[in-house]
Tab-separated table of C-alpha atoms and ligand atoms in Angstrom:
chain	number	residue	atom	x	y	z
W	271	MET	CA	-74.917	-24.135	-7.078
W	272	LYS	CA	-71.429	-23.701	-6.767
W	273	LYS	CA	-70.352	-22.105	-10.315
W	274	LYS	CA	-68.032	-25.112	-12.411
W	275	ASN	CA	-64.382	-24.360	-13.550
W	276	PHE	CA	-62.271	-25.546	-16.297
W	277	TYR	CA	-60.545	-27.927	-13.965
W	278	ASP	CA	-64.175	-29.479	-12.949
W	279	TYR	CA	-63.961	-31.357	-16.032
W	280	MET	CA	-60.012	-32.729	-16.424
W	281	TRP	CA	-62.120	-36.112	-16.155
W	282	ALA	CA	-63.318	-35.459	-19.660
W	283	MET	CA	-59.775	-34.951	-20.808
W	284	SER	CA	-58.536	-37.952	-19.098
W	285	CYS	CA	-61.152	-40.041	-21.368
W	286	LEU	CA	-60.111	-38.442	-24.283
W	287	TYR	CA	-56.634	-39.254	-23.665
W	288	LEU	CA	-57.067	-42.874	-23.455
W	289	MET	CA	-59.458	-42.814	-26.416
W	290	LEU	CA	-56.692	-40.735	-28.399
W	291	GLY	CA	-54.208	-43.232	-27.583
W	292	VAL	CA	-56.398	-46.373	-29.376
W	293	PHE	CA	-57.113	-44.331	-32.051
W	294	ASN	CA	-53.162	-43.283	-32.695
W	295	ILE	CA	-51.082	-44.491	-30.169
W	296	LEU	CA	-48.743	-41.194	-31.103
W	297	PHE	CA	-51.053	-39.300	-28.760
W	298	ALA	CA	-49.734	-41.184	-25.667
W	299	TRP	CA	-47.078	-38.529	-25.697
W	300	LEU	CA	-49.685	-35.741	-24.212
W	301	GLY	CA	-49.564	-38.255	-21.087
W	302	MET	CA	-46.285	-36.472	-20.084
W	303	ILE	CA	-48.119	-33.711	-19.343
W	304	CYS	CA	-49.809	-35.218	-16.300
W	305	PHE	CA	-46.524	-37.168	-15.516
W	306	LEU	CA	-44.704	-33.835	-14.939
W	307	THR	CA	-47.363	-30.901	-14.298
W	308	PRO	CA	-47.367	-32.134	-10.838
W	309	LEU	CA	-43.837	-32.384	-10.409
W	310	PHE	CA	-43.579	-28.923	-11.257
W	311	ILE	CA	-46.146	-28.082	-9.195
W	312	SER	CA	-45.478	-29.503	-6.010
W	313	ILE	CA	-41.345	-28.159	-7.072
W	314	PHE	CA	-42.053	-24.693	-7.577
W	315	GLY	CA	-45.620	-24.305	-5.844
W	316	GLY	CA	-44.622	-26.793	-2.911
W	317	ASP	CA	-48.338	-28.087	-2.532
W	318	LYS	CA	-50.530	-30.809	-3.831
W	319	LEU	CA	-52.441	-28.662	-6.348
W	320	TYR	CA	-52.314	-30.665	-8.888
W	321	CYS	CA	-54.148	-33.927	-7.109
W	322	ASN	CA	-56.390	-31.229	-5.305
W	323	ARG	CA	-57.369	-29.552	-8.705
W	324	TYR	CA	-56.202	-30.637	-11.977
W	325	CYS	CA	-55.659	-34.441	-12.179
W	326	GLY	CA	-58.676	-36.155	-14.650
W	327	ARG	CA	-57.425	-39.565	-13.494
W	328	GLY	CA	-58.662	-38.326	-9.484
W	329	GLN	CA	-61.713	-37.023	-10.894
W	330	LEU	CA	-62.286	-39.484	-13.242
W	331	LEU	CA	-62.612	-42.097	-10.886
W	332	GLU	CA	-64.509	-39.839	-8.115
W	333	VAL	CA	-67.498	-39.605	-11.486
W	334	ILE	CA	-67.450	-43.297	-12.303
W	335	GLY	CA	-67.550	-44.382	-8.621
W	336	ASP	CA	-69.908	-41.903	-6.951
W	337	LYS	CA	-71.897	-40.293	-9.633
W	338	PHE	CA	-72.239	-43.408	-11.784
W	339	GLY	CA	-72.280	-46.117	-8.207
W	340	CYS	CA	-69.765	-48.321	-9.639
W	341	SER	CA	-67.459	-48.305	-5.952
W	342	MET	CA	-68.217	-50.450	-3.110
W	343	LYS	CA	-67.198	-47.374	-0.960
W	344	ARG	CA	-64.902	-49.211	1.478
W	345	ASP	CA	-62.087	-48.150	3.337
W	346	PRO	CA	-58.586	-49.240	1.620
W	347	PHE	CA	-56.718	-51.940	3.214
W	348	SER	CA	-54.747	-50.392	5.736
W	349	PHE	CA	-51.138	-51.459	4.126
W	350	LEU	CA	-52.129	-49.182	1.368
W	351	ARG	CA	-51.516	-46.196	3.424
W	352	GLN	CA	-48.164	-47.820	4.977
W	353	ASN	CA	-45.124	-46.030	3.812
W	354	TRP	CA	-43.603	-49.341	3.145
W	355	PHE	CA	-46.029	-49.945	0.362
W	356	ARG	CA	-46.408	-46.628	-0.793
W	357	TYR	CA	-42.923	-46.126	-1.505
W	358	GLY	CA	-41.979	-49.557	-2.476
W	359	PHE	CA	-44.525	-49.237	-4.953
W	360	LEU	CA	-43.012	-45.858	-6.405
W	361	ILE	CA	-39.668	-47.290	-7.010
W	362	PHE	CA	-40.743	-50.622	-8.304
W	363	PHE	CA	-43.114	-48.141	-11.293
W	364	MET	CA	-40.089	-46.011	-11.698
W	365	ALA	CA	-38.252	-49.249	-12.051
W	366	MET	CA	-40.643	-49.792	-14.988
W	367	PHE	CA	-40.194	-46.554	-16.232
W	368	LEU	CA	-36.629	-46.868	-16.059
W	369	LEU	CA	-36.983	-50.337	-17.972
W	370	MET	CA	-39.609	-48.547	-20.906
W	371	ILE	CA	-36.835	-45.684	-21.146
W	372	TYR	CA	-34.182	-48.357	-22.248
W	373	GLY	CA	-36.181	-49.959	-24.587
W	374	THR	CA	-36.584	-46.950	-26.259
W	375	TYR	CA	-33.462	-46.241	-26.416
W	376	ARG	CA	-32.519	-49.753	-27.859
W	377	VAL	CA	-35.001	-48.409	-30.680
W	378	PHE	CA	-33.172	-45.175	-30.944
W	379	GLU	CA	-30.145	-47.464	-31.078
W	380	GLY	CA	-31.424	-49.442	-34.024
W	381	ALA	CA	-33.345	-52.265	-32.515
W	382	SER	CA	-36.844	-53.110	-34.293
W	383	LEU	CA	-39.730	-51.310	-33.110
W	384	GLU	CA	-42.245	-53.574	-30.752
W	385	GLU	CA	-46.309	-52.612	-32.045
W	386	ALA	CA	-47.782	-53.846	-28.658
W	387	VAL	CA	-48.922	-52.032	-25.433
W	388	MET	CA	-47.507	-54.103	-22.026
W	389	LEU	CA	-50.800	-54.663	-19.478
W	390	LEU	CA	-49.797	-54.686	-16.176
W	391	TRP	CA	-46.442	-55.113	-17.322
W	392	VAL	CA	-46.599	-58.767	-18.141
W	393	PHE	CA	-49.617	-59.070	-20.776
W	394	LYS	CA	-48.679	-57.832	-24.477
W	395	LEU	CA	-51.416	-56.387	-26.213
W	396	PRO	CA	-50.460	-56.503	-29.974
W	397	TRP	CA	-51.250	-52.579	-31.430
W	398	GLN	CA	-50.579	-52.403	-34.260
W	399	TRP	CA	-52.868	-50.545	-36.449
W	400	THR	CA	-51.598	-47.518	-36.400
W	401	ASP	CA	-48.970	-46.051	-38.696
W	402	THR	CA	-45.557	-45.091	-37.490
W	403	ALA	CA	-43.807	-44.878	-40.424
W	404	PHE	CA	-42.991	-41.349	-40.761
W	405	ILE	CA	-41.514	-40.538	-37.557
W	406	SER	CA	-38.397	-41.952	-36.165
W	407	PRO	CA	-38.853	-45.483	-34.297
W	408	TRP	CA	-37.807	-43.912	-30.691
W	409	ILE	CA	-40.788	-42.017	-30.748
W	410	ALA	CA	-43.238	-44.295	-31.532
W	411	GLN	CA	-41.399	-46.817	-28.930
W	412	PHE	CA	-41.965	-44.322	-26.394
W	413	ALA	CA	-45.582	-43.808	-27.206
W	414	PHE	CA	-46.099	-47.605	-26.796
W	415	GLY	CA	-44.183	-47.519	-24.076
W	416	PHE	CA	-45.823	-44.789	-22.297
W	417	TYR	CA	-49.309	-45.752	-23.339
W	418	GLY	CA	-48.982	-48.996	-21.678
W	419	ILE	CA	-47.794	-47.414	-18.344
W	420	MET	CA	-50.832	-45.024	-18.487
W	421	LEU	CA	-52.980	-48.377	-19.606
W	422	THR	CA	-51.946	-49.825	-16.782
W	423	SER	CA	-52.276	-47.175	-13.823
W	424	THR	CA	-55.855	-46.626	-15.270
W	425	LEU	CA	-56.484	-50.620	-14.765
W	426	LEU	CA	-55.244	-50.493	-11.149
W	427	GLY	CA	-56.987	-47.174	-10.050
W	428	SER	CA	-60.181	-48.663	-11.715
W	429	LEU	CA	-60.166	-52.154	-9.504
W	430	THR	CA	-59.390	-50.001	-6.805
W	431	MET	CA	-62.094	-47.788	-7.246
W	432	ILE	CA	-64.330	-50.889	-7.742
W	433	PHE	CA	-63.359	-52.159	-4.491
W	434	PHE	CA	-62.568	-49.565	-2.139
W	435	LYS	CA	-63.639	-46.140	-1.772
W	436	PRO	CA	-63.663	-43.966	-5.482
W	437	ARG	CA	-60.196	-42.359	-4.902
W	438	SER	CA	-58.650	-45.447	-2.711
W	439	TRP	CA	-56.138	-45.368	-6.074
W	440	CYS	CA	-54.752	-41.814	-4.547
W	441	VAL	CA	-53.215	-43.466	-1.612
W	442	TYR	CA	-50.400	-45.204	-3.155
W	443	CYS	CA	-50.575	-43.503	-6.779
W	444	PRO	CA	-46.709	-43.287	-7.872
W	445	ILE	CA	-47.449	-39.320	-9.106
W	446	GLY	CA	-49.198	-38.284	-5.505
W	447	THR	CA	-46.376	-40.477	-3.602
W	448	MET	CA	-43.675	-38.742	-5.322
W	449	THR	CA	-45.604	-35.319	-4.963
W	450	GLN	CA	-45.908	-35.507	-1.265
W	451	GLY	CA	-42.743	-36.591	-1.030
W	452	ILE	CA	-41.211	-33.306	-2.944
W	453	CYS	CA	-43.591	-31.195	-0.561
W	454	LYS	CA	-42.313	-32.349	2.994
W	455	ILE	CA	-39.088	-31.947	2.101
W	456	LYS	CA	-39.289	-28.057	0.829
W	457	HIS	CA	-41.236	-27.970	3.810
W	458	LYS	CA	-39.100	-29.237	5.874
W	459	ASN	CA	-36.485	-26.995	4.076
W	460	GLU	CA	-38.369	-24.044	4.649
W	461	ILE	CA	-39.063	-24.545	8.168
W	462	LYS	CA	-35.255	-24.976	8.807
W	463	CYS	CA	-34.139	-21.575	6.942
W	464	ARG	CA	-36.684	-19.768	8.782
W	465	GLN	CA	-35.153	-21.252	12.404
W	466	GLU	CA	-31.738	-20.483	10.850
W	467	GLN	CA	-32.709	-16.852	9.914
W	468	ASN	CA	-34.224	-16.787	13.399
W	469	ARG	CA	-31.155	-17.462	15.319
L	1601	LIG	S1	-52.931	-39.219	-6.349
L	1601	LIG	FE1	-52.537	-39.519	-8.551
L	1601	LIG	S2	-54.474	-39.940	-9.279
L	1601	LIG	FE2	-54.691	-38.857	-7.288
L	1601	LIG	S3	-54.940	-37.046	-7.835
L	1601	LIG	FE3	-53.143	-36.974	-7.162
L	1601	LIG	S4	-51.823	-37.383	-9.302
L	1601	LIG	FE4	-54.279	-37.539	-9.451
């Protein structure tokens, strides 16, 4: 049997993250690790090592879909793989992210803190059981906003996992699209550099 490494259990970290966010919304900040690490790896390493090895979300979908048999294991709709959809979804996702940052900025400027988590960008879930009085309101506002994004992507990933193959979310995951785009640009530049050196 293949020896397990610590990164084979990143799915457990993903579960823990979601639970911690319910317990105390401020733990949502930890999600920035999952947001920034893949970008750093693709920018400096030029590959998708994060997706292939360290992504807890991808692993979790695989565990639930494959091991627990919660996936219908059908091929995802072909349009999900098309660039227009993947990049369109990425742009939409980033626009929502920037809106969330703007909301955080408004609270920083004095607007009142909104203790709610937005699910699927439309449903406002009241989330008032965490005492956030001891920190700056904008820090809490970012946590509410970011947890909403993480919860929304988990829900979309889970629905995609149920109706299609377990990791079908990876086909249009905004982080995956971004890292793939970065790797393509990097490799194109490397090839160009090598061609110029060989001239
Ligand atoms: S595409 Fe997204 S969900 Fe899939 S492994 Fe990469 S970062 Fe994780």
